Amino acid sequence: MIDLFINGKRVKSSSLETRNIIHPANGEIVETTQEATKTDVEQAINAAKNAFEKGPWPKTTNIHRSEILTKVAELLERDKQIYVKAESQDTAKRFIESEYDMDDVIKVFKYYAELIKTQSSRKVEVGRQEINSEIDFEPVGVIGLITPWNYPLLQASWKIAPALAAGCTFVIKPSELTPSTTSLLMDTLIEAGVPAGVANMVLGSGLVAGVPLSNHPDIDMVSFTGGLNTGKQIMVEASKTVKKIALELGGKNPNIVFADANQEAALDNALNAVFLHSGQVCSAGARLLVEESIHDTFVTELARRADLIRLGFPGDEATETGALISENHLIKIEKYVAQAISEGAILKAGGKRPTDPALQKGFFFRPTVLDNCHAKMQCVQDESFGPVLTVETFKTETQVIELANDTIYGLAGAVWTNDSNKAKRVAKSLRVGTVWINDYHPYVPQAEWGGFKQSGIGRELGPAGLAEYQEPKHVWQNLKPGVTHWFDGKEVK
């Protein structure tokens, strides 16, 4: 049983209601969690508020917070395999993918441990010797964190590490589908020395447990990663108390392949771009834009390889990708593909559930390639968040830039070409937050992550990721105060 975590302790839901966590690969119950009520969420917010206003954490030195974050990273390394098993049970991703995720989580805590250690006030030169002007960086306050199901602990670390580094306190609501590793992290934080009340966790649906984190007056900021429609609702709720927001809302990411690209590398990475974790990745390269002259050979080979991708269970070394997160999501993907075909897309690979008897209890869907697509089709504009690739063609550099930008999203994209100047021109023209040239998917904690347009607001990772959880305060000190004589105090006769 996974309990709530409030003020440094495990607590039951005030309603004692529970929820079962289902393994997506076999449909079996792997864990049961408490379901928070509105009262439980308010208790967690109160604990975070008290810890911020009366506790030591916001007032500790950057060096001390750095030491705590470093300790968190060390404990995560010690318990890595425990986290890996829990992450794969919740998400059905391969163990090796969960191991990679854990390595990245550890890097994030280490990065912010180093970054906060070196941060200091910024001197402002005002041209007057008697004035000492500085910009201090103070914690925003109590943060509401709402995280998704596809990368549960990784997305949590992108928020928790900089929030703690800044001196904030928080209440986190992980996805109700994948709460296990976030729950484990609460114990790790306490063991590392994070004071009680600084880190709190509530579990349950977005409607009950998530909404108060968006509109409660004692929440100073809400950071959300998830779907566009939910993000819009959070903006509305947050506006009621004019709180700070940070949103990462997904994308419909173009993967551009020119005829002069390294074809083998482009093919291999086109598969990785969209079918990694069965396409359940916000930055997935789900739109393939391939130059017309190589379209036929490129897409034929791509479809052939897609049909050979091996679906399976997390612990099976032969598995190349796993199940979708839930039955509802599986049904959504089936409808998405059917709609695309009705619009005129040509099915080149996949498009159905696997026939392997061993996979029938899980939520599996074959990697799917849809050819003959164009920018006006719903499948090109809407995010499937599944193993579905749409293929478009182009003739010129100008045309492909227009096609790639013809979307409400702007999270990521890639350009494949051996012409460095062309690659840089196209990368400069793409309205996205991350561009890969002759690569796809890598990121580092040192570099900012986030989107243009409706892919979100604000940035995670990098120095900007820390700045999201800080308030700059200008302190002006006059070392030689004097009389201004602006209002002389004399009576006019």
Short mmCIF file of C-alpha atoms in Angstrom, two decimals:
data_model
loop_
_atom_site.label_atom_id
_atom_site.label_comp_id
_atom_site.label_asym_id
_atom_site.label_seq_id
_atom_site.Cartn_x
_atom_site.Cartn_y
_atom_site.Cartn_z
CA MET A 1 0.00 0.00 0.00
CA ILE A 2 1.30 3.44 -0.93
CA ASP A 3 0.19 6.07 1.57
CA LEU A 4 0.14 9.83 1.26
CA PHE A 5 3.21 11.70 2.50
CA ILE A 6 2.47 14.81 4.56
CA ASN A 7 4.75 16.72 6.92
CA GLY A 8 7.41 14.01 6.90
CA LYS A 9 5.05 11.12 7.65
CA ARG A 10 3.03 8.47 5.87
CA VAL A 11 -0.68 9.05 6.37
CA LYS A 12 -3.89 7.39 5.23
CA SER A 13 -6.50 9.13 3.18
CA SER A 14 -9.19 10.74 5.31
CA SER A 15 -11.74 8.80 3.26
CA LEU A 16 -9.71 5.55 3.27
CA GLU A 17 -10.48 5.22 -0.45
CA THR A 18 -7.88 3.40 -2.54
CA ARG A 19 -6.88 2.87 -6.18
CA ASN A 20 -5.23 -0.13 -7.84
CA ILE A 21 -2.14 0.37 -10.00
CA ILE A 22 -2.21 -1.87 -13.08
CA HIS A 23 0.85 -3.28 -14.84
CA PRO A 24 0.31 -2.22 -18.48
CA ALA A 25 2.07 -5.31 -19.88
CA ASN A 26 -0.14 -7.95 -18.24
CA GLY A 27 -3.12 -6.16 -16.68
CA GLU A 28 -2.25 -7.36 -13.17
CA ILE A 29 -2.47 -5.28 -9.98
CA VAL A 30 1.03 -4.32 -8.87
CA GLU A 31 0.20 -1.87 -6.08
CA THR A 32 -2.64 -0.11 -4.27
CA THR A 33 -2.58 3.55 -3.31
CA GLN A 34 -4.50 5.85 -1.01
CA GLU A 35 -6.78 8.37 -2.71
CA ALA A 36 -6.41 11.86 -1.31
CA THR A 37 -9.43 14.01 -0.54
CA LYS A 38 -9.60 17.78 -0.72
CA THR A 39 -9.00 17.83 3.04
CA ASP A 40 -5.83 15.76 2.64
CA VAL A 41 -4.52 18.08 -0.05
CA GLU A 42 -5.18 21.11 2.14
CA GLN A 43 -3.27 19.45 4.99
CA ALA A 44 -0.32 18.88 2.67
CA ILE A 45 -0.43 22.50 1.51
CA ASN A 46 -0.56 23.69 5.14
CA ALA A 47 2.46 21.54 5.96
CA ALA A 48 4.40 23.01 3.05
CA LYS A 49 3.34 26.53 4.00
CA ASN A 50 4.42 26.10 7.62
CA ALA A 51 7.73 24.60 6.51
CA PHE A 52 8.32 27.59 4.27
CA GLU A 53 7.26 30.31 6.70
CA LYS A 54 8.54 28.80 9.96
CA GLY A 55 11.00 26.10 9.00
CA PRO A 56 14.73 26.31 8.32
CA TRP A 57 14.77 25.26 4.68
CA PRO A 58 14.25 28.62 2.89
CA LYS A 59 16.81 30.25 5.18
CA THR A 60 19.53 27.65 4.81
CA THR A 61 22.63 28.49 2.81
CA ASN A 62 23.06 27.49 -0.79
CA ILE A 63 25.98 25.35 0.29
CA HIS A 64 23.81 23.38 2.72
CA ARG A 65 21.09 22.81 0.15
CA SER A 66 23.77 21.71 -2.30
CA GLU A 67 24.99 19.14 0.19
CA ILE A 68 21.47 17.77 0.66
CA LEU A 69 20.91 17.46 -3.09
CA THR A 70 24.23 15.69 -3.46
CA LYS A 71 23.18 13.27 -0.73
CA VAL A 72 19.92 12.62 -2.57
CA ALA A 73 21.88 11.70 -5.68
CA GLU A 74 24.08 9.33 -3.66
CA LEU A 75 21.07 7.58 -2.14
CA LEU A 76 19.44 7.23 -5.55
CA GLU A 77 22.59 5.56 -6.84
CA ARG A 78 22.53 3.20 -3.87
CA ASP A 79 18.87 2.26 -4.42
CA LYS A 80 18.89 2.45 -8.22
CA GLN A 81 17.61 -1.07 -8.86
CA ILE A 82 14.73 -0.65 -6.42
CA TYR A 83 13.62 2.42 -8.36
CA VAL A 84 14.15 0.70 -11.71
CA LYS A 85 11.86 -2.19 -10.79
CA ALA A 86 9.15 0.14 -9.47
CA GLU A 87 9.32 2.39 -12.55
CA SER A 88 9.05 -0.53 -14.98
CA GLN A 89 6.16 -2.07 -13.04
CA ASP A 90 4.17 1.14 -13.32
CA THR A 91 5.03 2.05 -16.91
CA ALA A 92 5.88 -1.31 -18.58
CA LYS A 93 9.02 0.23 -20.07
CA ARG A 94 12.07 -1.98 -20.43
CA PHE A 95 14.40 -2.27 -17.45
CA ILE A 96 17.23 -0.78 -19.49
CA GLU A 97 15.10 2.28 -20.25
CA SER A 98 14.27 2.69 -16.56
CA GLU A 99 17.97 2.38 -15.78
CA TYR A 100 18.76 5.14 -18.25
CA ASP A 101 16.03 7.26 -16.68
CA MET A 102 17.48 6.72 -13.21
CA ASP A 103 20.93 7.74 -14.42
CA ASP A 104 19.38 10.94 -15.77
CA VAL A 105 17.50 11.59 -12.52
CA ILE A 106 20.76 11.30 -10.58
CA LYS A 107 22.45 13.71 -13.01
CA VAL A 108 19.68 16.26 -12.49
CA PHE A 109 20.14 16.29 -8.71
CA LYS A 110 23.91 16.53 -9.11
CA TYR A 111 23.59 19.37 -11.59
CA TYR A 112 21.41 21.53 -9.36
CA ALA A 113 23.60 20.72 -6.37
CA GLU A 114 26.53 22.26 -8.25
CA LEU A 115 24.56 25.14 -9.75
CA ILE A 116 23.09 26.42 -6.49
CA LYS A 117 26.47 26.14 -4.79
CA THR A 118 27.91 28.76 -7.11
CA GLN A 119 24.96 31.16 -7.24
CA SER A 120 25.25 34.50 -5.44
CA SER A 121 23.69 37.94 -5.47
CA ARG A 122 24.22 40.01 -8.60
CA LYS A 123 25.80 43.42 -8.23
CA VAL A 124 24.10 46.23 -10.13
CA GLU A 125 26.32 49.14 -11.19
CA VAL A 126 24.31 52.35 -10.90
CA GLY A 127 27.12 54.88 -11.32
CA ARG A 128 27.04 56.20 -7.75
CA GLN A 129 29.70 55.24 -5.22
CA GLU A 130 27.39 55.74 -2.24
CA ILE A 131 24.88 53.19 -3.56
CA ASN A 132 25.13 49.44 -3.06
CA SER A 133 22.62 47.82 -5.43
CA GLU A 134 22.14 44.05 -5.54
CA ILE A 135 19.76 41.48 -6.96
CA ASP A 136 19.06 38.66 -4.51
CA PHE A 137 17.41 35.40 -5.56
CA GLU A 138 14.80 34.18 -3.11
CA PRO A 139 12.56 31.10 -3.24
CA VAL A 140 9.14 31.56 -4.82
CA GLY A 141 7.47 29.81 -1.88
CA VAL A 142 5.11 26.85 -1.81
CA ILE A 143 5.01 25.00 -5.13
CA GLY A 144 2.34 22.69 -6.52
CA LEU A 145 3.92 20.05 -8.76
CA ILE A 146 1.82 17.89 -11.09
CA THR A 147 3.69 15.24 -13.08
CA PRO A 148 2.81 12.82 -15.93
CA TRP A 149 2.82 9.05 -16.26
CA ASN A 150 5.30 8.51 -19.08
CA TYR A 151 8.52 9.47 -17.24
CA PRO A 152 7.32 9.56 -13.62
CA LEU A 153 10.50 10.13 -11.63
CA LEU A 154 12.44 11.90 -14.36
CA GLN A 155 9.77 14.56 -14.78
CA ALA A 156 9.47 14.83 -11.00
CA SER A 157 13.23 15.38 -10.66
CA TRP A 158 13.16 18.20 -13.22
CA LYS A 159 10.85 20.04 -10.83
CA ILE A 160 11.89 18.84 -7.38
CA ALA A 161 15.66 19.32 -7.73
CA PRO A 162 15.53 23.03 -8.73
CA ALA A 163 12.65 23.74 -6.32
CA LEU A 164 14.68 22.37 -3.42
CA ALA A 165 17.83 24.10 -4.64
CA ALA A 166 15.97 27.41 -4.61
CA GLY A 167 14.70 26.87 -1.05
CA CYS A 168 11.06 26.21 -1.93
CA THR A 169 8.70 23.72 -0.30
CA PHE A 170 6.27 21.69 -2.35
CA VAL A 171 3.32 19.36 -2.69
CA ILE A 172 3.60 16.93 -5.58
CA LYS A 173 0.83 14.96 -7.23
CA PRO A 174 2.23 12.24 -9.47
CA SER A 175 0.04 10.60 -12.07
CA GLU A 176 -2.48 8.27 -10.47
CA LEU A 177 -1.27 5.63 -12.95
CA THR A 178 2.45 5.71 -12.00
CA PRO A 179 3.03 6.96 -8.43
CA SER A 180 5.52 4.38 -7.12
CA THR A 181 8.90 6.01 -7.73
CA THR A 182 7.72 9.44 -6.63
CA SER A 183 6.59 7.82 -3.40
CA LEU A 184 9.98 6.18 -2.96
CA LEU A 185 11.65 9.55 -3.48
CA MET A 186 9.81 11.07 -0.49
CA ASP A 187 11.60 8.62 1.82
CA THR A 188 14.90 9.29 0.08
CA LEU A 189 14.53 13.04 0.60
CA ILE A 190 13.92 12.61 4.31
CA GLU A 191 16.89 10.26 4.62
CA ALA A 192 19.05 12.83 2.84
CA GLY A 193 18.14 15.47 5.41
CA VAL A 194 15.28 17.43 3.84
CA PRO A 195 13.23 18.74 6.81
CA ALA A 196 9.70 17.49 7.45
CA GLY A 197 7.05 19.50 5.62
CA VAL A 198 9.34 20.60 2.80
CA ALA A 199 8.37 17.66 0.57
CA ASN A 200 4.78 16.44 0.52
CA MET A 201 2.94 14.02 -1.78
CA VAL A 202 -0.75 13.54 -2.44
CA LEU A 203 -2.22 10.81 -4.64
CA GLY A 204 -5.35 10.62 -6.72
CA SER A 205 -7.19 12.12 -9.65
CA GLY A 206 -6.46 15.50 -11.11
CA LEU A 207 -9.95 16.73 -10.32
CA VAL A 208 -9.65 16.03 -6.59
CA ALA A 209 -5.92 16.14 -5.84
CA GLY A 210 -4.67 18.32 -8.68
CA VAL A 211 -7.07 21.24 -8.84
CA PRO A 212 -6.25 22.59 -5.33
CA LEU A 213 -2.58 22.71 -6.32
CA SER A 214 -3.60 25.06 -9.12
CA ASN A 215 -6.00 27.41 -7.36
CA HIS A 216 -5.27 27.29 -3.61
CA PRO A 217 -4.24 30.75 -2.31
CA ASP A 218 -1.34 29.29 -0.30
CA ILE A 219 0.25 27.80 -3.43
CA ASP A 220 2.63 30.38 -4.89
CA MET A 221 3.44 28.55 -8.12
CA VAL A 222 2.23 25.51 -10.04
CA SER A 223 4.45 23.49 -12.37
CA PHE A 224 2.68 21.02 -14.64
CA THR A 225 3.78 18.57 -17.32
CA GLY A 226 1.04 16.88 -19.30
CA GLY A 227 -1.64 17.39 -21.92
CA LEU A 228 -2.59 20.68 -23.56
CA ASN A 229 -6.22 20.73 -22.45
CA THR A 230 -5.30 20.09 -18.81
CA GLY A 231 -2.64 22.78 -19.06
CA LYS A 232 -5.22 25.29 -20.22
CA GLN A 233 -7.44 24.40 -17.28
CA ILE A 234 -4.52 24.87 -14.89
CA MET A 235 -3.89 28.33 -16.34
CA VAL A 236 -7.50 29.25 -15.65
CA GLU A 237 -7.36 27.94 -12.08
CA ALA A 238 -3.98 29.58 -11.40
CA SER A 239 -5.23 32.92 -12.69
CA LYS A 240 -7.71 33.11 -9.83
CA THR A 241 -4.86 33.88 -7.45
CA VAL A 242 -2.43 35.20 -10.09
CA LYS A 243 0.17 32.60 -9.21
CA LYS A 244 3.28 31.81 -11.17
CA ILE A 245 3.00 28.92 -13.63
CA ALA A 246 5.34 26.66 -15.58
CA LEU A 247 3.79 24.38 -18.20
CA GLU A 248 5.20 21.70 -20.49
CA LEU A 249 2.35 20.58 -22.71
CA GLY A 250 3.71 18.20 -25.30
CA GLY A 251 4.33 18.55 -29.00
CA LYS A 252 3.83 17.36 -32.55
CA ASN A 253 7.49 17.27 -33.43
CA PRO A 254 8.87 17.37 -36.99
CA ASN A 255 11.74 15.09 -37.97
CA ILE A 256 13.11 16.45 -41.27
CA VAL A 257 15.17 14.24 -43.57
CA PHE A 258 16.87 15.79 -46.61
CA ALA A 259 18.06 13.69 -49.52
CA ASP A 260 21.70 14.43 -48.74
CA ALA A 261 21.47 13.04 -45.18
CA ASN A 262 23.22 9.90 -43.95
CA GLN A 263 20.35 7.61 -44.89
CA GLU A 264 21.18 4.74 -42.54
CA ALA A 265 21.55 7.04 -39.53
CA ALA A 266 18.38 8.93 -40.45
CA LEU A 267 16.42 5.68 -40.79
CA ASP A 268 17.64 4.28 -37.51
CA ASN A 269 16.92 7.48 -35.63
CA ALA A 270 13.52 7.97 -37.25
CA LEU A 271 12.50 4.70 -35.60
CA ASN A 272 14.00 5.75 -32.26
CA ALA A 273 12.41 9.17 -32.51
CA VAL A 274 8.84 7.91 -32.61
CA PHE A 275 8.80 4.35 -31.27
CA LEU A 276 10.91 4.73 -28.12
CA HIS A 277 8.66 3.91 -25.13
CA SER A 278 5.93 3.16 -27.69
CA GLY A 279 5.77 6.81 -28.67
CA GLN A 280 4.72 7.92 -25.19
CA VAL A 281 7.25 10.75 -25.21
CA CYS A 282 6.38 14.45 -25.40
CA SER A 283 9.28 15.10 -27.78
CA ALA A 284 8.63 12.07 -30.00
CA GLY A 285 9.44 12.63 -33.67
CA ALA A 286 5.92 11.68 -34.72
CA ARG A 287 5.99 13.77 -37.94
CA LEU A 288 8.45 12.53 -40.56
CA LEU A 289 9.06 15.07 -43.31
CA VAL A 290 11.13 13.39 -46.01
CA GLU A 291 12.44 14.93 -49.22
CA GLU A 292 10.38 13.76 -52.19
CA SER A 293 13.28 12.29 -54.15
CA ILE A 294 14.05 9.68 -51.46
CA HIS A 295 10.53 9.16 -50.15
CA ASP A 296 9.75 5.78 -51.69
CA THR A 297 12.94 3.95 -50.71
CA PHE A 298 13.17 5.62 -47.30
CA VAL A 299 9.57 4.95 -46.24
CA THR A 300 9.54 1.41 -47.59
CA GLU A 301 12.58 0.48 -45.52
CA LEU A 302 11.25 2.38 -42.50
CA ALA A 303 7.97 0.46 -42.63
CA ARG A 304 9.80 -2.85 -43.04
CA ARG A 305 11.85 -2.19 -39.90
CA ALA A 306 8.82 -0.97 -37.96
CA ASP A 307 7.08 -4.28 -38.64
CA LEU A 308 10.09 -6.10 -37.12
CA ILE A 309 10.06 -4.21 -33.79
CA ARG A 310 9.63 -6.69 -30.96
CA LEU A 311 7.00 -5.90 -28.33
CA GLY A 312 7.27 -7.50 -24.91
CA PHE A 313 7.75 -7.32 -21.18
CA PRO A 314 10.18 -5.12 -19.19
CA GLY A 315 12.48 -7.95 -18.10
CA ASP A 316 12.68 -9.70 -21.46
CA GLU A 317 16.02 -8.86 -23.10
CA ALA A 318 14.49 -9.46 -26.54
CA THR A 319 11.92 -6.70 -25.98
CA GLU A 320 12.52 -3.51 -27.96
CA THR A 321 9.50 -1.54 -26.76
CA GLY A 322 6.65 -2.12 -24.33
CA ALA A 323 2.97 -1.61 -23.76
CA LEU A 324 0.85 1.52 -23.73
CA ILE A 325 0.01 2.87 -20.31
CA SER A 326 -3.65 1.81 -20.08
CA GLU A 327 -6.57 0.22 -21.89
CA ASN A 328 -8.16 3.64 -22.36
CA HIS A 329 -5.02 4.91 -24.04
CA LEU A 330 -4.89 1.84 -26.27
CA ILE A 331 -8.45 2.45 -27.42
CA LYS A 332 -7.61 6.11 -28.05
CA ILE A 333 -4.69 5.12 -30.31
CA GLU A 334 -6.85 2.68 -32.25
CA LYS A 335 -9.40 5.42 -32.92
CA TYR A 336 -6.62 7.85 -33.85
CA VAL A 337 -5.27 5.47 -36.53
CA ALA A 338 -8.75 4.68 -37.87
CA GLN A 339 -9.47 8.40 -38.19
CA ALA A 340 -6.19 8.95 -40.05
CA ILE A 341 -6.99 6.23 -42.55
CA SER A 342 -10.45 7.70 -43.08
CA GLU A 343 -8.74 11.02 -43.90
CA GLY A 344 -6.67 9.38 -46.62
CA ALA A 345 -3.53 8.19 -44.83
CA ILE A 346 -2.05 4.98 -46.22
CA LEU A 347 -1.16 2.34 -43.65
CA LYS A 348 2.38 1.10 -44.30
CA ALA A 349 3.02 -0.76 -41.04
CA GLY A 350 1.26 -1.72 -37.82
CA GLY A 351 -2.09 -0.17 -37.15
CA LYS A 352 -3.35 -2.95 -34.89
CA ARG A 353 -2.86 -4.87 -31.68
CA PRO A 354 -0.26 -7.67 -31.79
CA THR A 355 -1.43 -11.25 -32.36
CA ASP A 356 1.11 -12.86 -30.00
CA PRO A 357 -0.93 -14.77 -27.38
CA ALA A 358 1.54 -13.82 -24.65
CA LEU A 359 0.67 -10.12 -25.12
CA GLN A 360 -3.11 -10.33 -25.09
CA LYS A 361 -3.56 -9.29 -21.46
CA GLY A 362 -1.44 -6.19 -21.91
CA PHE A 363 -2.12 -2.87 -23.62
CA PHE A 364 0.07 -3.37 -26.69
CA PHE A 365 -0.17 -1.71 -30.11
CA ARG A 366 2.04 -2.35 -33.12
CA PRO A 367 4.39 0.46 -34.26
CA THR A 368 2.46 2.22 -36.99
CA VAL A 369 3.55 4.11 -40.11
CA LEU A 370 1.00 6.28 -41.93
CA ASP A 371 2.05 7.55 -45.37
CA ASN A 372 0.44 10.07 -47.74
CA CYS A 373 -0.20 12.56 -44.96
CA HIS A 374 -0.43 16.33 -45.20
CA ALA A 375 -0.55 19.23 -42.76
CA LYS A 376 -4.34 19.66 -42.84
CA MET A 377 -5.01 16.15 -41.55
CA GLN A 378 -6.00 15.63 -37.94
CA CYS A 379 -3.35 12.93 -37.48
CA VAL A 380 -0.65 15.44 -38.45
CA GLN A 381 -1.93 18.19 -36.19
CA ASP A 382 -3.04 16.24 -33.10
CA GLU A 383 -0.64 14.55 -30.70
CA SER A 384 -1.30 10.79 -30.53
CA PHE A 385 1.17 10.10 -27.71
CA GLY A 386 1.53 6.60 -29.09
CA PRO A 387 3.57 4.56 -31.59
CA VAL A 388 2.21 6.34 -34.65
CA LEU A 389 4.35 8.01 -37.34
CA THR A 390 2.87 10.24 -40.03
CA VAL A 391 4.86 10.78 -43.24
CA GLU A 392 4.83 13.96 -45.34
CA THR A 393 6.97 14.91 -48.32
CA PHE A 394 8.61 18.16 -49.39
CA LYS A 395 10.61 19.52 -52.34
CA THR A 396 12.40 22.61 -51.05
CA GLU A 397 13.99 23.97 -47.89
CA THR A 398 11.49 26.82 -47.74
CA GLN A 399 8.57 24.44 -48.07
CA VAL A 400 9.70 22.08 -45.31
CA ILE A 401 10.21 24.96 -42.88
CA GLU A 402 6.64 26.09 -43.53
CA LEU A 403 5.33 22.55 -43.08
CA ALA A 404 7.31 21.93 -39.90
CA ASN A 405 6.02 25.14 -38.32
CA ASP A 406 2.42 24.51 -39.37
CA THR A 407 1.32 23.33 -35.93
CA ILE A 408 0.13 24.84 -32.66
CA TYR A 409 2.99 23.06 -30.90
CA GLY A 410 6.67 23.94 -30.68
CA LEU A 411 8.51 21.58 -28.37
CA ALA A 412 11.23 19.89 -30.42
CA GLY A 413 12.36 18.88 -33.88
CA ALA A 414 15.26 17.49 -35.87
CA VAL A 415 17.08 18.12 -39.14
CA TRP A 416 19.01 15.45 -41.08
CA THR A 417 21.45 16.69 -43.71
CA ASN A 418 25.17 16.63 -44.48
CA ASP A 419 25.03 20.33 -45.39
CA SER A 420 25.98 22.10 -42.17
CA ASN A 421 24.89 25.53 -43.37
CA LYS A 422 21.50 24.22 -44.45
CA ALA A 423 21.08 22.44 -41.14
CA LYS A 424 21.75 25.64 -39.22
CA ARG A 425 19.39 27.67 -41.41
CA VAL A 426 16.56 25.23 -40.89
CA ALA A 427 17.27 24.87 -37.17
CA LYS A 428 17.19 28.65 -36.81
CA SER A 429 13.84 28.80 -38.63
CA LEU A 430 12.06 26.10 -36.61
CA ARG A 431 9.76 27.49 -33.93
CA VAL A 432 10.64 24.90 -31.31
CA GLY A 433 12.49 24.83 -27.99
CA THR A 434 14.97 22.08 -28.90
CA VAL A 435 16.47 21.24 -32.29
CA TRP A 436 18.65 18.22 -32.96
CA ILE A 437 20.87 18.17 -36.02
CA ASN A 438 21.67 14.65 -37.24
CA ASP A 439 20.45 13.20 -33.94
CA TYR A 440 17.26 12.70 -31.95
CA HIS A 441 16.23 12.65 -28.27
CA PRO A 442 19.42 13.40 -26.27
CA TYR A 443 19.24 16.10 -23.61
CA VAL A 444 21.46 17.18 -20.71
CA PRO A 445 20.52 18.81 -17.39
CA GLN A 446 22.68 21.83 -18.26
CA ALA A 447 20.52 22.79 -21.26
CA GLU A 448 17.06 24.33 -20.96
CA TRP A 449 14.03 22.29 -22.02
CA GLY A 450 10.65 23.68 -22.97
CA GLY A 451 8.50 24.74 -25.88
CA PHE A 452 7.35 27.56 -28.09
CA LYS A 453 3.70 28.33 -28.83
CA GLN A 454 1.21 25.97 -27.15
CA SER A 455 3.89 23.52 -26.05
CA GLY A 456 4.15 25.46 -22.83
CA ILE A 457 5.33 28.33 -20.69
CA GLY A 458 8.72 28.59 -19.00
CA ARG A 459 11.68 26.23 -19.02
CA GLU A 460 12.93 23.22 -17.12
CA LEU A 461 16.57 22.22 -16.67
CA GLY A 462 19.55 24.53 -17.09
CA PRO A 463 19.94 27.82 -15.21
CA ALA A 464 16.47 28.89 -16.38
CA GLY A 465 15.03 25.80 -14.70
CA LEU A 466 16.35 27.07 -11.37
CA ALA A 467 15.17 30.62 -12.09
CA GLU A 468 11.58 29.38 -12.42
CA TYR A 469 11.58 28.68 -8.67
CA GLN A 470 13.23 31.96 -7.66
CA GLU A 471 12.05 35.52 -7.25
CA PRO A 472 14.62 38.22 -8.02
CA LYS A 473 14.61 40.92 -5.34
CA HIS A 474 16.31 44.26 -5.86
CA VAL A 475 17.93 45.65 -2.69
CA TRP A 476 19.11 49.28 -2.90
CA GLN A 477 21.26 50.58 -0.06
CA ASN A 478 22.32 54.22 0.25
CA LEU A 479 25.56 54.29 2.23
CA LYS A 480 25.44 58.07 2.60
CA PRO A 481 21.77 58.97 3.10
CA GLY A 482 20.93 62.65 2.76
CA VAL A 483 18.07 65.08 2.46
CA THR A 484 16.56 65.44 -1.03
CA HIS A 485 14.96 68.88 -0.50
CA TRP A 486 12.25 67.81 -2.94
CA PHE A 487 9.54 68.98 -0.56
CA ASP A 488 11.07 71.80 1.43
CA GLY A 489 8.41 71.99 4.15
CA LYS A 490 8.10 75.74 3.83
CA GLU A 491 4.77 77.48 4.02
CA VAL A 492 3.92 79.49 0.94
CA LYS A 493 2.67 82.97 1.79
#
